């Protein structure tokens, strides 16, 4: 055991694992004293780095560093032990630095993706206000008490599909309407007459 801890070919992986433990301790203590050292890292790195897709996650960016260091040390240990099982000795760590780093990046990206799917967002998206916008009936006909699907674009150009029914009369398939009121589960739409200048035949 002592030979494993003191072997120079494993030092870099020992240091990586030690950094994981220290980072976890410092972040835990910093959480309770309201001073997290990793917040200083954000000021050091350029703002553009935080705009990368990999860093655009819903949890603390320090976890990415935590995962990377942890996976790097474990990947290094696994590679060294596999070589030791075959050759009977460890190889210099600089031979395994790049392979261990590639494996660590792969598993880190995988873990980030999985974690980002289950962590709730910090800020909830506000519901889009579609009232007063033009829509087109895209599925079936609508009449009072029976809604139909309509497509409408919001102010940002994003397409939405909503359920619409008229106050009275009938909204035929492909007819253009304006959303005038919202109920719990659907919108109320008013058909645009052919003579209305808002009507767009396309």
Tab-separated table of C-alpha atoms in Angstrom:
chain	number	residue	atom	x	y	z
A	1	UNK	CA	0.000	0.000	0.000
A	2	UNK	CA	2.818	2.405	0.863
A	3	UNK	CA	4.481	1.633	-2.476
A	4	UNK	CA	1.261	2.574	-4.237
A	5	UNK	CA	1.043	5.902	-2.410
A	6	UNK	CA	4.686	6.827	-2.931
A	7	UNK	CA	5.229	5.590	-6.489
A	8	UNK	CA	6.360	8.566	-8.571
A	9	UNK	CA	4.477	7.301	-11.622
A	10	UNK	CA	1.194	7.789	-9.765
A	11	UNK	CA	1.907	11.137	-8.140
A	12	UNK	CA	0.047	13.187	-10.745
A	13	UNK	CA	-3.083	11.089	-10.227
A	14	UNK	CA	-2.711	11.303	-6.459
A	15	UNK	CA	-2.512	15.090	-6.733
A	16	UNK	CA	-5.598	15.177	-8.941
A	17	UNK	CA	-7.583	13.145	-6.411
A	18	UNK	CA	-6.270	15.303	-3.582
A	19	UNK	CA	-7.401	18.400	-5.483
A	20	UNK	CA	-10.897	16.888	-5.727
A	21	UNK	CA	-11.026	16.380	-1.973
A	22	UNK	CA	-9.707	19.872	-1.233
A	23	UNK	CA	-12.128	21.454	-3.702
A	24	UNK	CA	-15.027	19.645	-2.080
A	25	UNK	CA	-13.947	20.709	1.409
A	26	UNK	CA	-13.333	24.334	0.430
A	27	UNK	CA	-16.655	24.602	-1.406
A	28	UNK	CA	-18.514	23.030	1.519
A	29	UNK	CA	-16.952	25.376	4.048
A	30	UNK	CA	-17.420	28.340	1.710
A	31	UNK	CA	-21.103	27.534	1.350
A	32	UNK	CA	-21.640	28.017	5.103
A	33	UNK	CA	-19.552	31.181	5.409
A	34	UNK	CA	-21.037	32.650	2.215
A	35	UNK	CA	-17.677	32.844	0.443
A	36	UNK	CA	-17.064	30.312	-2.290
A	37	UNK	CA	-13.550	30.521	-3.789
A	38	UNK	CA	-14.736	29.193	-7.147
A	39	UNK	CA	-16.695	32.420	-7.586
A	40	UNK	CA	-13.325	34.131	-8.025
A	41	UNK	CA	-12.531	31.828	-10.946
A	42	UNK	CA	-15.505	33.222	-12.868
A	43	UNK	CA	-13.963	36.686	-12.720
A	44	UNK	CA	-10.629	35.417	-13.986
A	45	UNK	CA	-11.932	33.549	-17.037
A	46	UNK	CA	-13.171	35.553	-20.033
A	47	UNK	CA	-16.923	36.003	-20.293
A	48	UNK	CA	-16.982	34.125	-23.604
A	49	UNK	CA	-15.969	30.909	-21.864
A	50	UNK	CA	-19.196	30.964	-19.871
A	51	UNK	CA	-21.172	31.162	-23.112
A	52	UNK	CA	-19.903	27.782	-24.327
A	53	UNK	CA	-22.528	25.039	-24.584
A	54	UNK	CA	-20.553	22.829	-22.172
A	55	UNK	CA	-20.610	25.551	-19.506
A	56	UNK	CA	-24.221	26.543	-20.086
A	57	UNK	CA	-25.586	24.281	-17.365
A	58	UNK	CA	-28.071	24.639	-14.533
A	59	UNK	CA	-25.665	23.783	-11.721
A	60	UNK	CA	-22.476	25.209	-10.268
A	61	UNK	CA	-19.575	25.439	-12.726
A	62	UNK	CA	-17.256	24.155	-9.992
A	63	UNK	CA	-18.849	20.721	-10.386
A	64	UNK	CA	-17.416	20.534	-13.908
A	65	UNK	CA	-13.898	20.993	-12.518
A	66	UNK	CA	-14.712	18.513	-9.758
A	67	UNK	CA	-15.860	15.865	-12.269
A	68	UNK	CA	-12.890	16.468	-14.568
A	69	UNK	CA	-10.282	16.063	-11.834
A	70	UNK	CA	-12.027	13.025	-10.380
A	71	UNK	CA	-12.373	11.288	-13.738
A	72	UNK	CA	-8.769	12.121	-14.639
A	73	UNK	CA	-7.417	10.515	-11.476
A	74	UNK	CA	-9.617	7.414	-11.798
A	75	UNK	CA	-8.787	7.010	-15.488
A	76	UNK	CA	-5.093	7.265	-14.657
A	77	UNK	CA	-5.359	4.642	-11.924
A	78	UNK	CA	-7.247	2.234	-14.190
A	79	UNK	CA	-4.711	2.611	-17.000
A	80	UNK	CA	-1.764	2.204	-14.647
A	81	UNK	CA	-3.224	-0.895	-12.994
A	82	UNK	CA	-4.012	-2.457	-16.384
A	83	UNK	CA	-0.417	-1.907	-17.460
A	84	UNK	CA	0.868	-3.177	-14.112
A	85	UNK	CA	-1.181	-6.359	-14.534
A	86	UNK	CA	0.440	-6.970	-17.919
A	87	UNK	CA	3.983	-5.677	-17.409
A	88	UNK	CA	4.421	-6.021	-13.667
A	89	UNK	CA	5.301	-2.350	-13.156
A	90	UNK	CA	3.872	1.139	-13.596
A	91	UNK	CA	4.906	3.324	-16.528
A	92	UNK	CA	5.854	7.022	-16.321
A	93	UNK	CA	2.761	9.137	-15.931
A	94	UNK	CA	3.548	11.396	-18.900
A	95	UNK	CA	2.791	8.452	-21.203
A	96	UNK	CA	-0.712	8.233	-19.794
A	97	UNK	CA	-1.466	11.913	-19.272
A	98	UNK	CA	-3.139	12.468	-22.658
A	99	UNK	CA	-5.116	9.169	-22.741
A	100	UNK	CA	-6.327	9.743	-19.173
A	101	UNK	CA	-7.318	13.320	-20.014
A	102	UNK	CA	-9.294	12.208	-23.094
A	103	UNK	CA	-11.123	9.553	-21.070
A	104	UNK	CA	-11.779	12.091	-18.296
A	105	UNK	CA	-13.227	14.638	-20.737
A	106	UNK	CA	-15.483	11.983	-22.293
A	107	UNK	CA	-16.918	10.866	-18.954
A	108	UNK	CA	-17.150	14.454	-17.678
A	109	UNK	CA	-19.250	15.522	-20.675
A	110	UNK	CA	-21.465	12.453	-20.162
A	111	UNK	CA	-21.937	13.196	-16.456
A	112	UNK	CA	-22.652	16.880	-17.120
A	113	UNK	CA	-25.285	15.968	-19.690
A	114	UNK	CA	-26.993	13.498	-17.332
A	115	UNK	CA	-26.913	15.870	-14.367
A	116	UNK	CA	-28.179	18.804	-16.417
A	117	UNK	CA	-31.279	16.778	-17.345
A	118	UNK	CA	-32.364	16.230	-13.733
A	119	UNK	CA	-31.334	19.510	-12.084
A	120	UNK	CA	-34.257	21.986	-12.097
A	121	UNK	CA	-33.521	25.381	-13.668
A	122	UNK	CA	-32.709	28.295	-11.367
A	123	UNK	CA	-35.248	30.481	-13.041
A	124	UNK	CA	-38.573	29.286	-14.400
A	125	UNK	CA	-39.520	30.425	-17.836
A	126	UNK	CA	-42.424	32.812	-17.900
A	127	UNK	CA	-45.424	31.744	-19.938
A	128	UNK	CA	-45.523	33.304	-23.371
A	129	UNK	CA	-48.262	35.851	-23.959
A	130	UNK	CA	-49.858	35.122	-27.330
A	131	UNK	CA	-52.919	37.336	-26.955
A	132	UNK	CA	-53.494	39.630	-29.906
A	133	UNK	CA	-51.326	37.554	-32.239
A	134	UNK	CA	-52.387	36.059	-35.562
A	135	UNK	CA	-52.808	32.294	-35.732
A	136	UNK	CA	-53.794	29.716	-38.338
A	137	UNK	CA	-56.045	26.723	-37.693
A	138	UNK	CA	-53.818	23.751	-38.480
A	139	UNK	CA	-55.955	20.766	-37.509
A	140	UNK	CA	-59.707	20.291	-37.953
A	141	UNK	CA	-62.485	22.802	-37.401
A	142	UNK	CA	-63.283	24.581	-34.139
A	143	UNK	CA	-66.651	25.566	-32.717
A	144	UNK	CA	-67.865	26.545	-29.237
A	145	UNK	CA	-67.083	23.701	-26.841
A	146	UNK	CA	-64.821	21.925	-29.347
A	147	UNK	CA	-61.339	23.318	-29.828
A	148	UNK	CA	-58.946	22.819	-32.717
A	149	UNK	CA	-55.197	23.141	-32.997
A	150	UNK	CA	-53.716	26.376	-34.302
A	151	UNK	CA	-50.169	27.488	-34.956
A	152	UNK	CA	-48.919	30.901	-33.891
A	153	UNK	CA	-45.555	32.601	-33.563
A	154	UNK	CA	-44.536	34.636	-30.539
A	155	UNK	CA	-42.651	37.919	-30.525
A	156	UNK	CA	-39.348	36.071	-30.878
A	157	UNK	CA	-40.503	34.119	-33.923
A	158	UNK	CA	-40.832	30.804	-32.086
A	159	UNK	CA	-43.663	28.611	-33.322
A	160	UNK	CA	-46.316	27.429	-30.847
A	161	UNK	CA	-49.240	25.054	-31.236
A	162	UNK	CA	-52.259	25.946	-29.119
A	163	UNK	CA	-55.871	24.838	-28.781
A	164	UNK	CA	-58.390	27.413	-29.970
A	165	UNK	CA	-62.175	27.670	-30.043
A	166	UNK	CA	-64.440	30.526	-31.197
A	167	UNK	CA	-66.856	32.570	-29.142
A	168	UNK	CA	-69.548	31.654	-31.668
A	169	UNK	CA	-69.727	30.281	-35.163
A	170	UNK	CA	-67.023	28.027	-36.577
A	171	UNK	CA	-63.337	28.317	-37.359
A	172	UNK	CA	-62.525	26.289	-40.449
A	173	UNK	CA	-59.283	24.500	-41.241
A	174	UNK	CA	-56.561	26.902	-42.495
A	175	UNK	CA	-58.577	29.978	-41.521
A	176	UNK	CA	-56.658	32.867	-39.974
A	177	UNK	CA	-57.718	34.108	-36.577
A	178	UNK	CA	-56.639	36.501	-33.877
A	179	UNK	CA	-56.286	35.283	-30.278
A	180	UNK	CA	-58.477	37.526	-28.147
A	181	UNK	CA	-58.756	35.729	-24.811
A	182	UNK	CA	-57.175	32.891	-22.860
A	183	UNK	CA	-58.954	30.244	-20.846
A	184	UNK	CA	-57.380	27.613	-18.638
A	185	UNK	CA	-56.604	25.064	-21.333
A	186	UNK	CA	-57.101	26.959	-24.591
A	187	UNK	CA	-57.452	30.301	-26.333
A	188	UNK	CA	-60.510	31.997	-27.726
A	189	UNK	CA	-60.031	33.139	-31.295
A	190	UNK	CA	-61.871	35.436	-33.647
A	191	UNK	CA	-61.850	34.814	-37.368
A	192	UNK	CA	-60.348	37.531	-39.538
A	193	UNK	CA	-62.638	38.538	-42.376
A	194	UNK	CA	-61.327	38.611	-45.944
A	195	UNK	CA	-61.887	42.342	-46.058
A	196	UNK	CA	-59.752	42.885	-42.949
A	197	UNK	CA	-56.387	44.351	-43.846
A	198	UNK	CA	-54.748	42.099	-41.225
A	199	UNK	CA	-55.703	39.063	-43.291
A	200	UNK	CA	-52.712	37.439	-44.922
A	201	UNK	CA	-53.641	34.820	-47.539
A	202	UNK	CA	-50.229	33.189	-47.279
